[in-house]
Amino acid sequence: MKLKFWGVRGSIASPGEKTARYGGNTTCIEIRSDNNDLIILDGGTGIFPLAQTLLKELPLTAHIFNTHSHWDHIQGLPFFIPLFIPGNTLRLYGAYDPIAGAGPEHIMNVQLQYSYFPVREVEMKSHFDYIALTPHQPLAIGSAIITPIMLNHPVVDMGYRIDCNGKSIFFTGDHEPYFNIYDSNEEGYEEYQTLIEEHRRSIIDAIRGVDIIIADSSYTQEEYLSKKGWGHGTFDSCIQLAVDAGAKILFCTHHEPTRSDDELERVFAEALARNGEAAAILDIRLAREGCEIII
Amino acid sequence: MASPFEQNGNRPQVRGLPTIDVLREMMTQLSTELTKKLAGAVEKMPAFPKSVQRILELTRDINCPPKELVMVIETDPVLTMKLLRILNSAYYSFSKQITSVNQSVVCLGLNTVKNLALSFAAMGSLPQQNAAGFDMQRYLLHSLATASLARLLCHKYGKDDTDPADCYIAGLLHDFGKVVFAQFLPTEFKQALACSQEQAIPLHQAERQIIGTDHTVVGSMLTERWQFPGQLSDTIRRHHSDIASGDTVLCCLYVANQISKQLALGNSGNPMVEHLPGVLVDYFGGDLQQIIDNLGDISSLMNEVQVFAKISKGDAP
């Protein structure tokens, strides 16, 4: 399997000289199965440069798995050039959103309103499919198996585990570790704690033994204190997740849009130093636009 | 008046405690079309006015306190029913069926639950008066009292690893079928309420005579349709029937239901305290009065449910 990062920035695209090394595009990850099936995780602005490279392999079928519907994970979708070219097929997979009362079709319907984008869905020349996924129910895409896993974010978020011929990758999308909504002296604390632990265990069981984890490490521990409940993890929570799952490589992603490359490397080094034991058994890296890895 | 449940002309005339087979038979008599219609109507049913008001207040604050939100939902049977319907739907298929609001928050995320609550609140409020003359405030008080008492009984007497939270939910939702009747079959339900009073028979028996089915069947039909845990549907269906083989949740619900009526904590249109079968006397080690005595001081529980059961802010319970 091959994976390549096309967007590693969280929240909003952040081009400029201070982010040139790690990249300013928002989330998009290209995965190729051993049979070269095209699997794309999220359609942030990074999907636009990815699309340029795909024009040489038309007609194509792109399987785009959306973790959740926030802008930084969908904004590039209308600019996915193969959409406009006859003969291509786009399959957009995602969760059912109970607020919208709709599956992933809602993501395109909202973005392709005429006030926001000049081309309507019916005018696009490729073939569209929308597939609402059920958590924990695996789906075969060519030689790969994709398993969605419900995680914790202010909107329904599904992480994806991708397995192919004994190799595996897990991407969290945006995820904040569960926290207890009750104080430790309140009735309800223990019950809630049990629920959290059960849920966390079920996630670890579902991703156990993956080769690579790509995880939302937006914040430092200090930053998190004022951002609890915003739906993002820390470098430390991602390291813990990867250690608990027994992963081999952790890519930290969803870099803060205000964080310069130098600052990113600084806070990352601090996290590594703080987690020396984990760093000894786990290969921990910063996700970088353009970075490619084959497993 | 023709019963809307009479699909084949065989109106069940059940007196006394029905067996589970009789209840199943009654379930099968609800036509697919009617169950679909009722389920669709309940999906659009608004919540109680005070919860709607509180949700609108809480959700204005971006830092909406999670536990307050949970409390508002879990003290409103309509909101709880609607939330659990989504969580247990085929869209999510969690490995474990979802039976509590806290579980819903963990599984779906706090913000999604908050916005769902807001979308429920946007449907308006249940009217305080309904054409059936069904007292919604007494219903709410009775449901909350039964829920809290069932949970307390489970803590105190539970003989297995039954989760007291399951007893709470069973108590909260056990009479939900009555709200459905009051909202969607008000004329027939009004007759049933009158019949129960005139003939001094339990309301579920009067419902069977007038409507052709009772609130236990309709309530469990909804929870089954929405794939709630089988045990919860079974408990709702059996809470007026023979409970010789009852499990902990059913035993706690049955007794809590009688205690809340005995202590005048609402009555949901049926003030008759039912006989405690021998199996329950054995389970709890005494008759109803002895069980009440053994519960000790429950004044704080009673005060709490009275406060929650105020339908709107100005109401006295």
CSV table of N, CA, C and O in Angstrom, one decimal, chain A residues 27-105:
chain,number,residue,atom,x,y,z
A,27,THR,N,-6.8,19.0,5.0
A,27,THR,CA,-6.7,17.5,4.9
A,27,THR,C,-7.0,16.8,3.6
A,27,THR,O,-8.2,17.0,3.1
A,28,CYS,N,-6.1,16.1,3.1
A,28,CYS,CA,-6.3,15.2,2.0
A,28,CYS,C,-5.2,14.2,2.0
A,28,CYS,O,-4.0,14.5,2.0
A,29,ILE,N,-5.5,12.9,1.9
A,29,ILE,CA,-4.5,11.8,1.9
A,29,ILE,C,-4.9,10.9,0.8
A,29,ILE,O,-6.0,10.4,0.7
A,30,GLU,N,-3.9,10.6,0.0
A,30,GLU,CA,-4.1,9.6,-1.1
A,30,GLU,C,-3.6,8.3,-0.7
A,30,GLU,O,-2.5,8.2,-0.2
A,31,ILE,N,-4.4,7.2,-0.9
A,31,ILE,CA,-3.9,5.9,-0.6
A,31,ILE,C,-4.1,5.0,-1.8
A,31,ILE,O,-5.2,5.1,-2.5
A,32,ARG,N,-3.1,4.3,-2.2
A,32,ARG,CA,-3.2,3.3,-3.3
A,32,ARG,C,-3.1,1.9,-2.7
A,32,ARG,O,-2.2,1.6,-2.0
A,33,SER,N,-4.1,1.1,-3.1
A,33,SER,CA,-4.0,-0.3,-2.7
A,33,SER,C,-3.0,-1.0,-3.5
A,33,SER,O,-2.4,-0.4,-4.5
A,34,ASP,N,-2.7,-2.2,-3.2
A,34,ASP,CA,-1.7,-3.0,-4.0
A,34,ASP,C,-2.1,-3.1,-5.4
A,34,ASP,O,-1.3,-3.3,-6.3
A,35,ASN,N,-3.4,-3.0,-5.7
A,35,ASN,CA,-3.9,-3.1,-7.1
A,35,ASN,C,-4.1,-1.7,-7.7
A,35,ASN,O,-4.8,-1.5,-8.7
A,36,ASN,N,-3.6,-0.7,-7.0
A,36,ASN,CA,-3.7,0.7,-7.4
A,36,ASN,C,-5.1,1.3,-7.4
A,36,ASN,O,-5.4,2.2,-8.1
A,37,ASP,N,-6.0,0.7,-6.6
A,37,ASP,CA,-7.3,1.3,-6.3
A,37,ASP,C,-7.0,2.7,-5.7
A,37,ASP,O,-6.2,2.8,-4.8
A,38,LEU,N,-7.8,3.7,-6.2
A,38,LEU,CA,-7.6,5.1,-5.7
A,38,LEU,C,-8.5,5.4,-4.5
A,38,LEU,O,-9.7,5.4,-4.7
A,39,ILE,N,-7.9,5.5,-3.3
A,39,ILE,CA,-8.7,5.8,-2.1
A,39,ILE,C,-8.2,7.1,-1.6
A,39,ILE,O,-7.0,7.3,-1.4
A,40,ILE,N,-9.2,8.1,-1.4
A,40,ILE,CA,-8.8,9.4,-1.0
A,40,ILE,C,-9.5,9.7,0.4
A,40,ILE,O,-10.7,9.5,0.5
A,41,LEU,N,-8.7,10.0,1.4
A,41,LEU,CA,-9.3,10.3,2.7
A,41,LEU,C,-9.4,11.8,2.8
A,41,LEU,O,-8.4,12.5,2.8
A,42,ASP,N,-10.6,12.3,2.8
A,42,ASP,CA,-11.0,13.7,2.9
A,42,ASP,C,-10.7,14.5,1.7
A,42,ASP,O,-9.7,14.3,1.0
A,43,GLY,N,-11.5,15.5,1.4
A,43,GLY,CA,-11.4,16.4,0.3
A,43,GLY,C,-11.1,17.8,0.7
A,43,GLY,O,-11.9,18.7,0.3
A,44,GLY,N,-10.1,18.0,1.6
A,44,GLY,CA,-9.8,19.4,1.9
A,44,GLY,C,-9.1,20.0,0.7
A,44,GLY,O,-9.1,19.4,-0.4
A,45,THR,N,-8.5,21.2,0.8
A,45,THR,CA,-7.9,21.9,-0.3
A,45,THR,C,-6.8,21.1,-1.0
A,45,THR,O,-6.5,21.3,-2.1
A,46,GLY,N,-6.2,20.2,-0.2
A,46,GLY,CA,-5.1,19.3,-0.8
A,46,GLY,C,-5.6,18.4,-1.9
A,46,GLY,O,-4.8,17.9,-2.7
A,47,ILE,N,-6.9,18.3,-2.1
A,47,ILE,CA,-7.4,17.4,-3.2
A,47,ILE,C,-7.2,18.0,-4.5
A,47,ILE,O,-7.1,17.4,-5.5
A,48,PHE,N,-7.0,19.4,-4.5
A,48,PHE,CA,-6.8,20.1,-5.8
A,48,PHE,C,-5.5,19.7,-6.5
A,48,PHE,O,-5.5,19.3,-7.6
A,49,PRO,N,-4.4,19.9,-5.8
A,49,PRO,CA,-3.1,19.4,-6.4
A,49,PRO,C,-3.1,17.9,-6.7
A,49,PRO,O,-2.5,17.5,-7.7
A,50,LEU,N,-3.8,17.1,-5.8
A,50,LEU,CA,-3.8,15.7,-6.1
A,50,LEU,C,-4.6,15.5,-7.5
A,50,LEU,O,-4.1,14.7,-8.3
A,51,ALA,N,-5.6,16.2,-7.7
A,51,ALA,CA,-6.4,16.1,-8.9
A,51,ALA,C,-5.6,16.3,-10.1
A,51,ALA,O,-5.8,15.6,-11.2
A,52,GLN,N,-4.7,17.3,-10.1
A,52,GLN,CA,-3.8,17.6,-11.3
A,52,GLN,C,-3.0,16.3,-11.7
A,52,GLN,O,-2.8,16.1,-12.9
A,53,THR,N,-2.6,15.6,-10.7
A,53,THR,CA,-1.8,14.4,-11.0
A,53,THR,C,-2.6,13.2,-11.6
A,53,THR,O,-2.0,12.3,-12.1
A,54,LEU,N,-3.9,13.3,-11.4
A,54,LEU,CA,-4.7,12.2,-11.8
A,54,LEU,C,-5.1,12.2,-13.3
A,54,LEU,O,-5.6,11.3,-13.8
A,55,LEU,N,-4.9,13.4,-13.9
A,55,LEU,CA,-5.4,13.6,-15.3
A,55,LEU,C,-4.7,12.6,-16.3
A,55,LEU,O,-5.3,12.4,-17.3
A,56,LYS,N,-3.6,12.1,-15.9
A,56,LYS,CA,-2.9,11.2,-16.8
A,56,LYS,C,-3.4,9.8,-16.7
A,56,LYS,O,-3.0,8.9,-17.4
A,57,GLU,N,-4.3,9.5,-15.8
A,57,GLU,CA,-4.9,8.1,-15.6
A,57,GLU,C,-6.4,8.0,-15.8
A,57,GLU,O,-7.0,7.2,-15.3
A,58,LEU,N,-6.9,8.9,-16.6
A,58,LEU,CA,-8.4,8.9,-16.9
A,58,LEU,C,-8.7,7.8,-17.9
A,58,LEU,O,-7.9,7.5,-18.7
A,59,PRO,N,-9.9,7.2,-17.9
A,59,PRO,CA,-10.9,7.5,-16.9
A,59,PRO,C,-10.6,6.8,-15.6
A,59,PRO,O,-10.0,5.7,-15.6
A,60,LEU,N,-11.1,7.3,-14.5
A,60,LEU,CA,-10.8,6.7,-13.2
A,60,LEU,C,-12.0,6.6,-12.3
A,60,LEU,O,-13.0,7.2,-12.6
A,61,THR,N,-11.8,5.8,-11.3
A,61,THR,CA,-12.9,5.7,-10.2
A,61,THR,C,-12.2,6.1,-8.9
A,61,THR,O,-11.2,5.5,-8.5
A,62,ALA,N,-12.7,7.2,-8.4
A,62,ALA,CA,-12.1,7.7,-7.1
A,62,ALA,C,-13.0,7.4,-6.0
A,62,ALA,O,-14.2,7.7,-6.0
A,63,HIS,N,-12.5,6.7,-4.9
A,63,HIS,CA,-13.3,6.4,-3.7
A,63,HIS,C,-12.9,7.4,-2.7
A,63,HIS,O,-11.8,7.3,-2.1
A,64,ILE,N,-13.7,8.4,-2.4
A,64,ILE,CA,-13.4,9.4,-1.5
A,64,ILE,C,-14.1,9.2,-0.2
A,64,ILE,O,-15.3,9.1,-0.1
A,65,PHE,N,-13.3,9.0,0.9
A,65,PHE,CA,-13.9,8.7,2.2
A,65,PHE,C,-13.8,10.0,3.0
A,65,PHE,O,-12.7,10.4,3.3
A,66,ASN,N,-15.0,10.5,3.4
A,66,ASN,CA,-15.1,11.7,4.2
A,66,ASN,C,-15.2,11.4,5.6
A,66,ASN,O,-16.0,10.6,6.1
A,67,THR,N,-14.2,11.9,6.4
A,67,THR,CA,-14.3,11.6,7.9
A,67,THR,C,-15.4,12.4,8.5
A,67,THR,O,-16.2,11.9,9.4
A,68,HIS,N,-15.6,13.7,8.1
A,68,HIS,CA,-16.7,14.5,8.7
A,68,HIS,C,-16.9,15.7,7.7
A,68,HIS,O,-16.1,15.9,6.9
A,69,SER,N,-17.9,16.5,8.0
A,69,SER,CA,-18.3,17.4,7.0
A,69,SER,C,-17.8,18.9,7.3
A,69,SER,O,-18.3,19.8,6.6
A,70,HIS,N,-16.9,19.0,8.1
A,70,HIS,CA,-16.4,20.4,8.3
A,70,HIS,C,-15.6,20.9,7.1
A,70,HIS,O,-15.0,20.1,6.4
A,71,TRP,N,-15.6,22.2,6.9
A,71,TRP,CA,-15.0,22.8,5.7
A,71,TRP,C,-13.6,22.3,5.3
A,71,TRP,O,-13.3,22.0,4.2
A,72,ASP,N,-12.7,22.2,6.3
A,72,ASP,CA,-11.4,21.9,6.0
A,72,ASP,C,-11.2,20.4,5.5
A,72,ASP,O,-10.1,20.0,5.1
A,73,HIS,N,-12.3,19.7,5.5
A,73,HIS,CA,-12.3,18.3,5.0
A,73,HIS,C,-13.1,18.1,3.8
A,73,HIS,O,-13.1,17.0,3.2
A,74,ILE,N,-13.7,19.2,3.3
A,74,ILE,CA,-14.6,19.0,2.1
A,74,ILE,C,-14.4,20.1,1.1
A,74,ILE,O,-14.8,20.0,0.0
A,75,GLN,N,-13.6,21.2,1.5
A,75,GLN,CA,-13.6,22.4,0.6
A,75,GLN,C,-13.1,22.2,-0.8
A,75,GLN,O,-13.4,22.9,-1.7
A,76,GLY,N,-12.2,21.2,-0.9
A,76,GLY,CA,-11.6,20.9,-2.2
A,76,GLY,C,-12.5,20.1,-3.2
A,76,GLY,O,-12.2,20.0,-4.4
A,77,LEU,N,-13.5,19.5,-2.6
A,77,LEU,CA,-14.3,18.5,-3.4
A,77,LEU,C,-14.8,19.1,-4.7
A,77,LEU,O,-14.7,18.5,-5.8
A,78,PRO,N,-15.4,20.3,-4.7
A,78,PRO,CA,-15.9,20.8,-6.0
A,78,PRO,C,-14.8,21.1,-7.0
A,78,PRO,O,-15.1,21.2,-8.2
A,79,PHE,N,-13.5,21.1,-6.6
A,79,PHE,CA,-12.4,21.4,-7.5
A,79,PHE,C,-11.7,20.1,-7.8
A,79,PHE,O,-10.6,20.2,-8.3
A,80,PHE,N,-12.3,19.0,-7.6
A,80,PHE,CA,-11.7,17.7,-8.0
A,80,PHE,C,-11.9,17.5,-9.5
A,80,PHE,O,-13.0,17.1,-9.9
A,81,ILE,N,-11.0,17.9,-10.3
A,81,ILE,CA,-11.1,18.1,-11.7
A,81,ILE,C,-11.8,16.9,-12.4
A,81,ILE,O,-12.6,17.0,-13.3
A,82,PRO,N,-11.5,15.6,-12.0
A,82,PRO,CA,-12.1,14.5,-12.7
A,82,PRO,C,-13.7,14.5,-12.7
A,82,PRO,O,-14.3,13.9,-13.5
A,83,LEU,N,-14.2,15.3,-11.8
A,83,LEU,CA,-15.7,15.4,-11.7
A,83,LEU,C,-16.3,16.0,-13.0
A,83,LEU,O,-17.4,15.7,-13.3
A,84,PHE,N,-15.5,16.8,-13.7
A,84,PHE,CA,-16.0,17.5,-14.8
A,84,PHE,C,-15.8,16.8,-16.1
A,84,PHE,O,-16.2,17.2,-17.2
A,85,ILE,N,-15.1,15.6,-16.1
A,85,ILE,CA,-14.7,14.9,-17.3
A,85,ILE,C,-15.5,13.6,-17.4
A,85,ILE,O,-15.6,12.8,-16.5
A,86,PRO,N,-16.2,13.5,-18.6
A,86,PRO,CA,-17.0,12.3,-18.7
A,86,PRO,C,-16.2,11.0,-18.6
A,86,PRO,O,-15.0,11.0,-19.0
A,87,GLY,N,-16.8,10.0,-18.1
A,87,GLY,CA,-16.1,8.7,-18.1
A,87,GLY,C,-15.6,8.4,-16.7
A,87,GLY,O,-15.3,7.2,-16.4
A,88,ASN,N,-15.5,9.4,-15.8
A,88,ASN,CA,-14.9,9.2,-14.5
A,88,ASN,C,-16.1,8.9,-13.5
A,88,ASN,O,-17.2,9.3,-13.7
A,89,THR,N,-15.7,8.2,-12.5
A,89,THR,CA,-16.7,7.9,-11.4
A,89,THR,C,-16.2,8.4,-10.1
A,89,THR,O,-15.1,8.1,-9.7
A,90,LEU,N,-17.0,9.1,-9.4
A,90,LEU,CA,-16.7,9.5,-8.0
A,90,LEU,C,-17.6,8.8,-7.0
A,90,LEU,O,-18.8,8.9,-7.2
A,91,ARG,N,-17.1,8.2,-6.1
A,91,ARG,CA,-17.9,7.6,-5.0
A,91,ARG,C,-17.5,8.3,-3.7
A,91,ARG,O,-16.4,8.2,-3.3
A,92,LEU,N,-18.5,9.0,-3.1
A,92,LEU,CA,-18.2,9.7,-1.9
A,92,LEU,C,-18.9,8.9,-0.7
A,92,LEU,O,-20.1,8.7,-0.7
A,93,TYR,N,-18.0,8.5,0.2
A,93,TYR,CA,-18.5,7.7,1.4
A,93,TYR,C,-18.4,8.6,2.6
A,93,TYR,O,-17.5,9.4,2.8
A,94,GLY,N,-19.4,8.4,3.5
A,94,GLY,CA,-19.3,9.2,4.8
A,94,GLY,C,-20.4,8.7,5.7
A,94,GLY,O,-21.2,7.8,5.4
A,95,ALA,N,-20.5,9.4,6.8
A,95,ALA,CA,-21.5,9.1,7.8
A,95,ALA,C,-22.9,9.7,7.6
A,95,ALA,O,-23.0,10.6,6.8
A,96,TYR,N,-23.9,9.1,8.2
A,96,TYR,CA,-25.2,9.7,8.2
A,96,TYR,C,-25.2,10.8,9.2
A,96,TYR,O,-24.8,10.6,10.4
A,97,ASP,N,-25.6,12.0,8.8
A,97,ASP,CA,-25.6,13.1,9.8
A,97,ASP,C,-27.0,13.3,10.3
A,97,ASP,O,-27.9,13.7,9.6
A,98,PRO,N,-27.2,13.0,11.6
A,98,PRO,CA,-28.6,13.0,12.1
A,98,PRO,C,-29.2,14.5,12.1
A,98,PRO,O,-30.4,14.6,12.2
A,99,ILE,N,-28.3,15.5,12.2
A,99,ILE,CA,-28.9,16.8,12.2
A,99,ILE,C,-29.4,17.2,10.8
A,99,ILE,O,-30.5,17.7,10.6
A,100,ALA,N,-28.6,16.9,9.8
A,100,ALA,CA,-29.0,17.2,8.4
A,100,ALA,C,-30.1,16.1,8.0
A,100,ALA,O,-30.8,16.4,7.0
A,101,GLY,N,-30.1,15.0,8.6
A,101,GLY,CA,-31.0,13.9,8.2
A,101,GLY,C,-30.6,13.4,6.9
A,101,GLY,O,-31.4,13.0,6.1
A,102,ALA,N,-29.3,13.3,6.6
A,102,ALA,CA,-28.8,12.9,5.3
A,102,ALA,C,-27.4,12.3,5.4
A,102,ALA,O,-26.7,12.5,6.4
A,103,GLY,N,-27.1,11.6,4.4
A,103,GLY,CA,-25.7,11.0,4.3
A,103,GLY,C,-24.8,11.9,3.6
A,103,GLY,O,-25.0,13.2,3.5
A,104,PRO,N,-23.7,11.4,3.0
A,104,PRO,CA,-22.7,12.3,2.4
A,104,PRO,C,-23.1,13.1,1.2
A,104,PRO,O,-22.5,14.1,0.8
A,105,GLU,N,-24.3,12.8,0.6
A,105,GLU,CA,-24.8,13.6,-0.5
A,105,GLU,C,-25.0,15.1,0.0
A,105,GLU,O,-24.9,16.0,-0.8
